[in-house]
JSON list of C-alpha atoms and ligand atoms in Angstrom, two decimals:
[
{"chain": "A", "resi": 1, "resn": "MET", "atom": "CA", "xyz": [-0.26, -17.02, 4.68]},
{"chain": "A", "resi": 2, "resn": "GLY", "atom": "CA", "xyz": [-3.44, -15.40, 3.45]},
{"chain": "A", "resi": 3, "resn": "GLN", "atom": "CA", "xyz": [-5.58, -14.49, 6.41]},
{"chain": "A", "resi": 4, "resn": "ASN", "atom": "CA", "xyz": [-9.32, -14.05, 6.25]},
{"chain": "A", "resi": 5, "resn": "LEU", "atom": "CA", "xyz": [-10.02, -12.47, 9.62]},
{"chain": "A", "resi": 6, "resn": "VAL", "atom": "CA", "xyz": [-10.03, -9.00, 8.13]},
{"chain": "A", "resi": 7, "resn": "THR", "atom": "CA", "xyz": [-12.08, -8.60, 4.97]},
{"chain": "A", "resi": 8, "resn": "GLU", "atom": "CA", "xyz": [-11.41, -6.21, 2.11]},
{"chain": "A", "resi": 9, "resn": "GLU", "atom": "CA", "xyz": [-14.77, -4.55, 2.88]},
{"chain": "A", "resi": 10, "resn": "LYS", "atom": "CA", "xyz": [-13.63, -3.89, 6.42]},
{"chain": "A", "resi": 11, "resn": "VAL", "atom": "CA", "xyz": [-10.36, -2.37, 5.18]},
{"chain": "A", "resi": 12, "resn": "PHE", "atom": "CA", "xyz": [-12.27, -0.17, 2.76]},
{"chain": "A", "resi": 13, "resn": "GLY", "atom": "CA", "xyz": [-14.50, 0.91, 5.65]},
{"chain": "A", "resi": 14, "resn": "GLU", "atom": "CA", "xyz": [-11.48, 1.87, 7.78]},
{"chain": "A", "resi": 15, "resn": "LEU", "atom": "CA", "xyz": [-9.92, 3.71, 4.84]},
{"chain": "A", "resi": 16, "resn": "LYS", "atom": "CA", "xyz": [-13.13, 5.68, 4.35]},
{"chain": "A", "resi": 17, "resn": "LYS", "atom": "CA", "xyz": [-13.13, 6.58, 8.05]},
{"chain": "A", "resi": 18, "resn": "ALA", "atom": "CA", "xyz": [-9.50, 7.74, 7.84]},
{"chain": "A", "resi": 19, "resn": "VAL", "atom": "CA", "xyz": [-10.17, 9.79, 4.70]},
{"chain": "A", "resi": 20, "resn": "VAL", "atom": "CA", "xyz": [-13.30, 11.39, 6.16]},
{"chain": "A", "resi": 21, "resn": "GLU", "atom": "CA", "xyz": [-11.44, 12.30, 9.37]},
{"chain": "A", "resi": 22, "resn": "THR", "atom": "CA", "xyz": [-8.40, 13.65, 7.52]},
{"chain": "A", "resi": 23, "resn": "LEU", "atom": "CA", "xyz": [-10.00, 15.44, 4.58]},
{"chain": "A", "resi": 24, "resn": "ARG", "atom": "CA", "xyz": [-13.49, 16.02, 5.94]},
{"chain": "A", "resi": 25, "resn": "ALA", "atom": "CA", "xyz": [-14.64, 14.40, 2.73]},
{"chain": "A", "resi": 26, "resn": "ASP", "atom": "CA", "xyz": [-18.16, 13.15, 2.13]},
{"chain": "A", "resi": 27, "resn": "GLU", "atom": "CA", "xyz": [-18.08, 9.42, 2.79]},
{"chain": "A", "resi": 28, "resn": "ASN", "atom": "CA", "xyz": [-20.46, 8.71, -0.10]},
{"chain": "A", "resi": 29, "resn": "LYS", "atom": "CA", "xyz": [-17.99, 10.21, -2.55]},
{"chain": "A", "resi": 30, "resn": "ILE", "atom": "CA", "xyz": [-15.30, 7.67, -1.69]},
{"chain": "A", "resi": 31, "resn": "LYS", "atom": "CA", "xyz": [-15.43, 4.84, -4.21]},
{"chain": "A", "resi": 32, "resn": "PRO", "atom": "CA", "xyz": [-12.70, 2.29, -4.98]},
{"chain": "A", "resi": 33, "resn": "GLU", "atom": "CA", "xyz": [-11.66, 4.23, -8.10]},
{"chain": "A", "resi": 34, "resn": "THR", "atom": "CA", "xyz": [-11.60, 7.62, -6.33]},
{"chain": "A", "resi": 35, "resn": "SER", "atom": "CA", "xyz": [-8.25, 9.42, -6.60]},
{"chain": "A", "resi": 36, "resn": "LEU", "atom": "CA", "xyz": [-7.48, 10.95, -3.23]},
{"chain": "A", "resi": 37, "resn": "ILE", "atom": "CA", "xyz": [-5.65, 13.84, -4.86]},
{"chain": "A", "resi": 38, "resn": "LYS", "atom": "CA", "xyz": [-7.69, 14.50, -7.99]},
{"chain": "A", "resi": 39, "resn": "ASP", "atom": "CA", "xyz": [-11.13, 13.83, -6.59]},
{"chain": "A", "resi": 40, "resn": "LEU", "atom": "CA", "xyz": [-10.79, 14.71, -2.93]},
{"chain": "A", "resi": 41, "resn": "GLY", "atom": "CA", "xyz": [-8.05, 17.33, -2.95]},
{"chain": "A", "resi": 42, "resn": "ALA", "atom": "CA", "xyz": [-5.63, 15.43, -0.70]},
{"chain": "A", "resi": 43, "resn": "GLU", "atom": "CA", "xyz": [-2.09, 16.80, -0.33]},
{"chain": "A", "resi": 44, "resn": "SER", "atom": "CA", "xyz": [1.05, 14.84, 0.52]},
{"chain": "A", "resi": 45, "resn": "LEU", "atom": "CA", "xyz": [0.83, 15.58, 4.23]},
{"chain": "A", "resi": 46, "resn": "ASP", "atom": "CA", "xyz": [-2.68, 14.18, 4.25]},
{"chain": "A", "resi": 47, "resn": "PHE", "atom": "CA", "xyz": [-1.31, 10.80, 3.20]},
{"chain": "A", "resi": 48, "resn": "LEU", "atom": "CA", "xyz": [0.85, 10.70, 6.31]},
{"chain": "A", "resi": 49, "resn": "ASP", "atom": "CA", "xyz": [-2.26, 11.34, 8.36]},
{"chain": "A", "resi": 50, "resn": "ILE", "atom": "CA", "xyz": [-4.35, 8.73, 6.54]},
{"chain": "A", "resi": 51, "resn": "ASN", "atom": "CA", "xyz": [-1.54, 6.17, 6.76]},
{"chain": "A", "resi": 52, "resn": "TYR", "atom": "CA", "xyz": [-1.14, 6.87, 10.46]},
{"chain": "A", "resi": 53, "resn": "ARG", "atom": "CA", "xyz": [-4.84, 6.27, 11.09]},
{"chain": "A", "resi": 54, "resn": "LEU", "atom": "CA", "xyz": [-4.70, 2.98, 9.18]},
{"chain": "A", "resi": 55, "resn": "GLU", "atom": "CA", "xyz": [-1.59, 1.93, 11.11]},
{"chain": "A", "resi": 56, "resn": "GLN", "atom": "CA", "xyz": [-3.31, 2.60, 14.41]},
{"chain": "A", "resi": 57, "resn": "ALA", "atom": "CA", "xyz": [-6.49, 0.81, 13.35]},
{"chain": "A", "resi": 58, "resn": "PHE", "atom": "CA", "xyz": [-4.84, -2.39, 12.12]},
{"chain": "A", "resi": 59, "resn": "GLY", "atom": "CA", "xyz": [-1.59, -2.44, 14.08]},
{"chain": "A", "resi": 60, "resn": "ILE", "atom": "CA", "xyz": [0.49, -2.33, 10.89]},
{"chain": "A", "resi": 61, "resn": "LYS", "atom": "CA", "xyz": [3.34, -0.28, 9.40]},
{"chain": "A", "resi": 62, "resn": "MET", "atom": "CA", "xyz": [2.52, 1.20, 6.01]},
{"chain": "A", "resi": 63, "resn": "ALA", "atom": "CA", "xyz": [5.26, 1.69, 3.41]},
{"chain": "A", "resi": 64, "resn": "ARG", "atom": "CA", "xyz": [7.10, 4.99, 3.82]},
{"chain": "A", "resi": 65, "resn": "HIS", "atom": "CA", "xyz": [8.53, 4.91, 0.30]},
{"chain": "A", "resi": 66, "resn": "PHE", "atom": "CA", "xyz": [6.88, 4.44, -3.03]},
{"chain": "A", "resi": 67, "resn": "VAL", "atom": "CA", "xyz": [7.78, 1.60, -5.41]},
{"chain": "A", "resi": 68, "resn": "LEU", "atom": "CA", "xyz": [9.89, 3.95, -7.59]},
{"chain": "A", "resi": 69, "resn": "GLU", "atom": "CA", "xyz": [12.11, 4.94, -4.68]},
{"chain": "A", "resi": 70, "resn": "HIS", "atom": "CA", "xyz": [12.67, 1.29, -3.86]},
{"chain": "A", "resi": 71, "resn": "ILE", "atom": "CA", "xyz": [13.61, 0.52, -7.47]},
{"chain": "A", "resi": 72, "resn": "GLU", "atom": "CA", "xyz": [16.24, 3.29, -7.44]},
{"chain": "A", "resi": 73, "resn": "GLU", "atom": "CA", "xyz": [17.59, 2.10, -4.11]},
{"chain": "A", "resi": 74, "resn": "MET", "atom": "CA", "xyz": [17.78, -1.54, -5.16]},
{"chain": "A", "resi": 75, "resn": "TYR", "atom": "CA", "xyz": [18.82, -1.28, -8.81]},
{"chain": "A", "resi": 76, "resn": "GLY", "atom": "CA", "xyz": [20.61, 2.04, -8.96]},
{"chain": "A", "resi": 77, "resn": "GLU", "atom": "CA", "xyz": [19.99, 5.69, -9.68]},
{"chain": "A", "resi": 78, "resn": "GLY", "atom": "CA", "xyz": [18.38, 6.30, -13.04]},
{"chain": "A", "resi": 79, "resn": "THR", "atom": "CA", "xyz": [16.67, 2.90, -13.23]},
{"chain": "A", "resi": 80, "resn": "ALA", "atom": "CA", "xyz": [13.20, 4.23, -12.39]},
{"chain": "A", "resi": 81, "resn": "LEU", "atom": "CA", "xyz": [13.54, 7.94, -13.14]},
{"chain": "A", "resi": 82, "resn": "ASP", "atom": "CA", "xyz": [15.69, 9.66, -15.74]},
{"chain": "A", "resi": 83, "resn": "GLU", "atom": "CA", "xyz": [17.66, 12.85, -15.11]},
{"chain": "A", "resi": 84, "resn": "ASN", "atom": "CA", "xyz": [14.50, 14.93, -15.60]},
{"chain": "A", "resi": 85, "resn": "GLY", "atom": "CA", "xyz": [12.50, 13.02, -13.02]},
{"chain": "A", "resi": 86, "resn": "GLN", "atom": "CA", "xyz": [10.49, 11.24, -15.70]},
{"chain": "A", "resi": 87, "resn": "LEU", "atom": "CA", "xyz": [9.49, 7.59, -15.61]},
{"chain": "A", "resi": 88, "resn": "THR", "atom": "CA", "xyz": [11.65, 5.09, -17.48]},
{"chain": "A", "resi": 89, "resn": "ASP", "atom": "CA", "xyz": [10.18, 2.24, -19.58]},
{"chain": "A", "resi": 90, "resn": "LYS", "atom": "CA", "xyz": [11.21, -0.18, -16.87]},
{"chain": "A", "resi": 91, "resn": "ALA", "atom": "CA", "xyz": [9.53, 1.82, -14.13]},
{"chain": "A", "resi": 92, "resn": "VAL", "atom": "CA", "xyz": [6.31, 1.84, -16.16]},
{"chain": "A", "resi": 93, "resn": "ALA", "atom": "CA", "xyz": [6.59, -1.93, -16.69]},
{"chain": "A", "resi": 94, "resn": "VAL", "atom": "CA", "xyz": [6.91, -2.49, -12.95]},
{"chain": "A", "resi": 95, "resn": "LEU", "atom": "CA", "xyz": [4.07, -0.13, -12.06]},
{"chain": "A", "resi": 96, "resn": "LYS", "atom": "CA", "xyz": [1.79, -1.86, -14.55]},
{"chain": "A", "resi": 97, "resn": "ILE", "atom": "CA", "xyz": [2.52, -5.22, -12.97]},
{"chain": "A", "resi": 98, "resn": "ARG", "atom": "CA", "xyz": [1.72, -3.76, -9.58]},
{"chain": "A", "resi": 99, "resn": "PHE", "atom": "CA", "xyz": [-1.28, -1.57, -10.34]},
{"chain": "A", "resi": 100, "resn": "GLY", "atom": "CA", "xyz": [-2.71, -3.24, -13.43]},
{"chain": "A", "resi": 101, "resn": "GLU", "atom": "CA", "xyz": [-2.60, -2.49, -17.13]},
{"chain": "A", "resi": 102, "resn": "ASN", "atom": "CA", "xyz": [-5.72, -0.38, -16.89]},
{"chain": "A", "resi": 103, "resn": "VAL", "atom": "CA", "xyz": [-3.94, 2.57, -15.32]},
{"chain": "A", "resi": 104, "resn": "ALA", "atom": "CA", "xyz": [-4.21, 4.33, -18.67]},
{"chain": "A", "resi": 105, "resn": "GLU", "atom": "CA", "xyz": [-2.25, 7.42, -17.63]},
{"chain": "A", "resi": 106, "resn": "LEU", "atom": "CA", "xyz": [0.90, 5.41, -16.94]},
{"chain": "A", "resi": 107, "resn": "LYS", "atom": "CA", "xyz": [3.44, 5.88, -19.70]},
{"chain": "A", "resi": 108, "resn": "PRO", "atom": "CA", "xyz": [7.19, 6.34, -20.07]},
{"chain": "A", "resi": 109, "resn": "GLY", "atom": "CA", "xyz": [8.22, 9.98, -19.84]},
{"chain": "A", "resi": 110, "resn": "MET", "atom": "CA", "xyz": [5.48, 10.74, -17.38]},
{"chain": "A", "resi": 111, "resn": "ASP", "atom": "CA", "xyz": [6.59, 13.13, -14.68]},
{"chain": "A", "resi": 112, "resn": "MET", "atom": "CA", "xyz": [7.15, 11.57, -11.27]},
{"chain": "A", "resi": 113, "resn": "ASP", "atom": "CA", "xyz": [5.08, 14.34, -9.69]},
{"chain": "A", "resi": 114, "resn": "GLU", "atom": "CA", "xyz": [2.01, 13.07, -11.51]},
{"chain": "A", "resi": 115, "resn": "ILE", "atom": "CA", "xyz": [2.21, 9.64, -9.87]},
{"chain": "A", "resi": 116, "resn": "PRO", "atom": "CA", "xyz": [0.56, 10.43, -6.52]},
{"chain": "A", "resi": 117, "resn": "ALA", "atom": "CA", "xyz": [-2.63, 11.45, -8.36]},
{"chain": "A", "resi": 118, "resn": "LEU", "atom": "CA", "xyz": [-2.88, 7.82, -9.51]},
{"chain": "A", "resi": 119, "resn": "VAL", "atom": "CA", "xyz": [-3.30, 6.65, -5.92]},
{"chain": "A", "resi": 120, "resn": "THR", "atom": "CA", "xyz": [-6.90, 5.52, -5.51]},
{"chain": "A", "resi": 121, "resn": "ALA", "atom": "CA", "xyz": [-8.88, 4.29, -2.55]},
{"chain": "A", "resi": 122, "resn": "GLN", "atom": "CA", "xyz": [-8.55, 0.79, -4.00]},
{"chain": "A", "resi": 123, "resn": "SER", "atom": "CA", "xyz": [-4.75, 1.00, -4.28]},
{"chain": "A", "resi": 124, "resn": "MET", "atom": "CA", "xyz": [-4.56, 2.04, -0.63]},
{"chain": "A", "resi": 125, "resn": "VAL", "atom": "CA", "xyz": [-6.84, -0.84, 0.35]},
{"chain": "A", "resi": 126, "resn": "SER", "atom": "CA", "xyz": [-4.62, -3.25, -1.62]},
{"chain": "A", "resi": 127, "resn": "GLY", "atom": "CA", "xyz": [-1.56, -1.90, 0.20]},
{"chain": "A", "resi": 128, "resn": "VAL", "atom": "CA", "xyz": [-3.19, -2.65, 3.55]},
{"chain": "A", "resi": 129, "resn": "MET", "atom": "CA", "xyz": [-4.36, -6.09, 2.38]},
{"chain": "A", "resi": 130, "resn": "ASP", "atom": "CA", "xyz": [-0.79, -6.98, 1.29]},
{"chain": "A", "resi": 131, "resn": "ILE", "atom": "CA", "xyz": [0.42, -6.20, 4.79]},
{"chain": "A", "resi": 132, "resn": "LEU", "atom": "CA", "xyz": [-2.41, -8.13, 6.47]},
{"chain": "A", "resi": 133, "resn": "ASP", "atom": "CA", "xyz": [-1.61, -11.11, 4.24]},
{"chain": "A", "resi": 134, "resn": "SER", "atom": "CA", "xyz": [1.84, -11.25, 5.82]},
{"chain": "A", "resi": 135, "resn": "LEU", "atom": "CA", "xyz": [0.36, -12.56, 9.08]},
{"chain": "A", "resi": 136, "resn": "PRO", "atom": "CA", "xyz": [2.62, -15.45, 10.10]},
{"chain": "A", "resi": 137, "resn": "GLU", "atom": "CA", "xyz": [0.99, -18.84, 10.57]},
{"chain": "A", "resi": 138, "resn": "LYS", "atom": "CA", "xyz": [1.97, -18.96, 14.21]},
{"chain": "A", "resi": 139, "resn": "CYS", "atom": "CA", "xyz": [2.06, -16.43, 17.03]},
{"chain": "A", "resi": 140, "resn": "THR", "atom": "CA", "xyz": [5.66, -15.25, 17.45]},
{"chain": "A", "resi": 141, "resn": "LYS", "atom": "CA", "xyz": [5.24, -15.20, 21.23]},
{"chain": "A", "resi": 142, "resn": "CYS", "atom": "CA", "xyz": [3.59, -18.50, 22.14]},
{"chain": "A", "resi": 143, "resn": "GLY", "atom": "CA", "xyz": [3.68, -20.49, 18.89]},
{"chain": "A", "resi": 144, "resn": "ALA", "atom": "CA", "xyz": [-0.05, -21.13, 18.77]},
{"chain": "A", "resi": 145, "resn": "SER", "atom": "CA", "xyz": [-1.84, -20.80, 15.46]},
{"chain": "A", "resi": 146, "resn": "SER", "atom": "CA", "xyz": [-5.16, -19.47, 16.60]},
{"chain": "A", "resi": 147, "resn": "TRP", "atom": "CA", "xyz": [-5.46, -15.90, 15.39]},
{"chain": "A", "resi": 148, "resn": "LYS", "atom": "CA", "xyz": [-8.72, -14.20, 16.25]},
{"chain": "A", "resi": 149, "resn": "SER", "atom": "CA", "xyz": [-10.38, -10.89, 15.65]},
{"chain": "A", "resi": 150, "resn": "GLU", "atom": "CA", "xyz": [-13.29, -9.58, 17.64]},
{"chain": "A", "resi": 151, "resn": "ASP", "atom": "CA", "xyz": [-13.89, -6.46, 15.60]},
{"chain": "A", "resi": 152, "resn": "GLY", "atom": "CA", "xyz": [-12.65, -7.63, 12.20]},
{"chain": "A", "resi": 153, "resn": "VAL", "atom": "CA", "xyz": [-9.86, -5.04, 12.33]},
{"chain": "A", "resi": 154, "resn": "LYS", "atom": "CA", "xyz": [-7.30, -5.90, 15.02]},
{"chain": "A", "resi": 155, "resn": "VAL", "atom": "CA", "xyz": [-6.00, -9.46, 15.06]},
{"chain": "A", "resi": 156, "resn": "LYS", "atom": "CA", "xyz": [-4.79, -11.12, 18.26]},
{"chain": "A", "resi": 157, "resn": "CYS", "atom": "CA", "xyz": [-3.46, -14.49, 19.28]},
{"chain": "A", "resi": 158, "resn": "GLY", "atom": "CA", "xyz": [-6.38, -16.54, 20.57]},
{"chain": "A", "resi": 159, "resn": "SER", "atom": "CA", "xyz": [-4.05, -18.31, 22.97]},
{"chain": "A", "resi": 160, "resn": "CYS", "atom": "CA", "xyz": [-1.84, -15.64, 24.61]},
{"chain": "A", "resi": 161, "resn": "GLY", "atom": "CA", "xyz": [-3.54, -12.45, 23.45]},
{"chain": "A", "resi": 162, "resn": "GLU", "atom": "CA", "xyz": [-0.44, -11.04, 21.71]},
{"chain": "A", "resi": 163, "resn": "ALA", "atom": "CA", "xyz": [-1.20, -8.59, 18.89]},
{"chain": "A", "resi": 164, "resn": "ALA", "atom": "CA", "xyz": [-0.52, -9.91, 15.39]},
{"chain": "A", "resi": 165, "resn": "GLU", "atom": "CA", "xyz": [2.90, -9.01, 14.03]},
{"chain": "A", "resi": 166, "resn": "TYR", "atom": "CA", "xyz": [2.89, -8.15, 10.34]},
{"chain": "A", "resi": 167, "resn": "SER", "atom": "CA", "xyz": [5.74, -7.39, 7.94]},
{"chain": "A", "resi": 168, "resn": "ASN", "atom": "CA", "xyz": [6.13, -3.69, 7.27]},
{"chain": "A", "resi": 169, "resn": "GLY", "atom": "CA", "xyz": [5.00, -2.19, 3.99]},
{"chain": "A", "resi": 170, "resn": "ASP", "atom": "CA", "xyz": [8.48, -1.25, 2.75]},
{"chain": "A", "resi": 171, "resn": "ASP", "atom": "CA", "xyz": [9.87, -4.75, 3.35]},
{"chain": "A", "resi": 172, "resn": "LEU", "atom": "CA", "xyz": [6.96, -6.23, 1.43]},
{"chain": "A", "resi": 173, "resn": "ILE", "atom": "CA", "xyz": [7.55, -3.92, -1.55]},
{"chain": "A", "resi": 174, "resn": "LYS", "atom": "CA", "xyz": [11.24, -4.89, -1.58]},
{"chain": "A", "resi": 175, "resn": "ALA", "atom": "CA", "xyz": [10.38, -8.59, -1.45]},
{"chain": "A", "resi": 176, "resn": "TRP", "atom": "CA", "xyz": [7.86, -8.12, -4.24]},
{"chain": "A", "resi": 177, "resn": "LEU", "atom": "CA", "xyz": [10.38, -6.25, -6.40]},
{"chain": "A", "resi": 178, "resn": "THR", "atom": "CA", "xyz": [12.93, -9.01, -5.86]},
{"chain": "A", "resi": 179, "resn": "LYS", "atom": "CA", "xyz": [10.40, -11.55, -7.08]},
{"chain": "A", "resi": 180, "resn": "VAL", "atom": "CA", "xyz": [9.48, -9.45, -10.14]},
{"chain": "A", "resi": 181, "resn": "GLN", "atom": "CA", "xyz": [13.15, -9.04, -10.94]},
{"chain": "A", "resi": 182, "resn": "GLU", "atom": "CA", "xyz": [13.75, -12.80, -10.71]},
{"chain": "A", "resi": 183, "resn": "GLU", "atom": "CA", "xyz": [10.88, -13.45, -13.08]},
{"chain": "A", "resi": 184, "resn": "LYS", "atom": "CA", "xyz": [11.26, -10.61, -15.56]},
{"chain": "A", "resi": 185, "resn": "LYS", "atom": "CA", "xyz": [14.94, -9.63, -15.32]},
{"chain": "A", "resi": 186, "resn": "LEU", "atom": "CA", "xyz": [14.13, -5.99, -16.02]},
{"chain": "A", "resi": 187, "resn": "PHE", "atom": "CA", "xyz": [17.14, -4.43, -14.34]},
{"chain": "B", "resi": 1, "resn": "ZN", "atom": "ZN1", "xyz": [0.30, -16.29, 21.23]}
]
């Protein structure tokens, strides 16, 4: 179910906080289109830190693996990346469905190492929103459907107080890929 207890603005605010704390970046420089790597100098370890802060804030589990890794795991080695570690046509097709046609840099033959630079503040916010949208209709502990949030970040059961239980990011990517595959039969 789509939940509306946590707004996209609030998620963006928490992301900014996490980025400022991790990278000591100037908050005013963080816009939706900001690339964490290209514009703010983030390195791969910084993403672990940022993800961890978001996980703590919202009580979620972010994806540990990128879409391309899931494609290779689900549809076989070589389906997303060729022997030189470059994107296949199919990988580009999937990434465009996920991140939008306007990611101009995305093209077949692109090196996998260039992908992280495409991660923007907005794509991280969308990743969090996807997870928050997995909030079940009913509390898994008491069965009530009365989710509440006092701070607009953490969601709790209004009846028994149990913290919301979301699907984890990797499971959601796998489910999404399965749906894309059913519709598009790419692999
Ligand atoms: Zn409950």
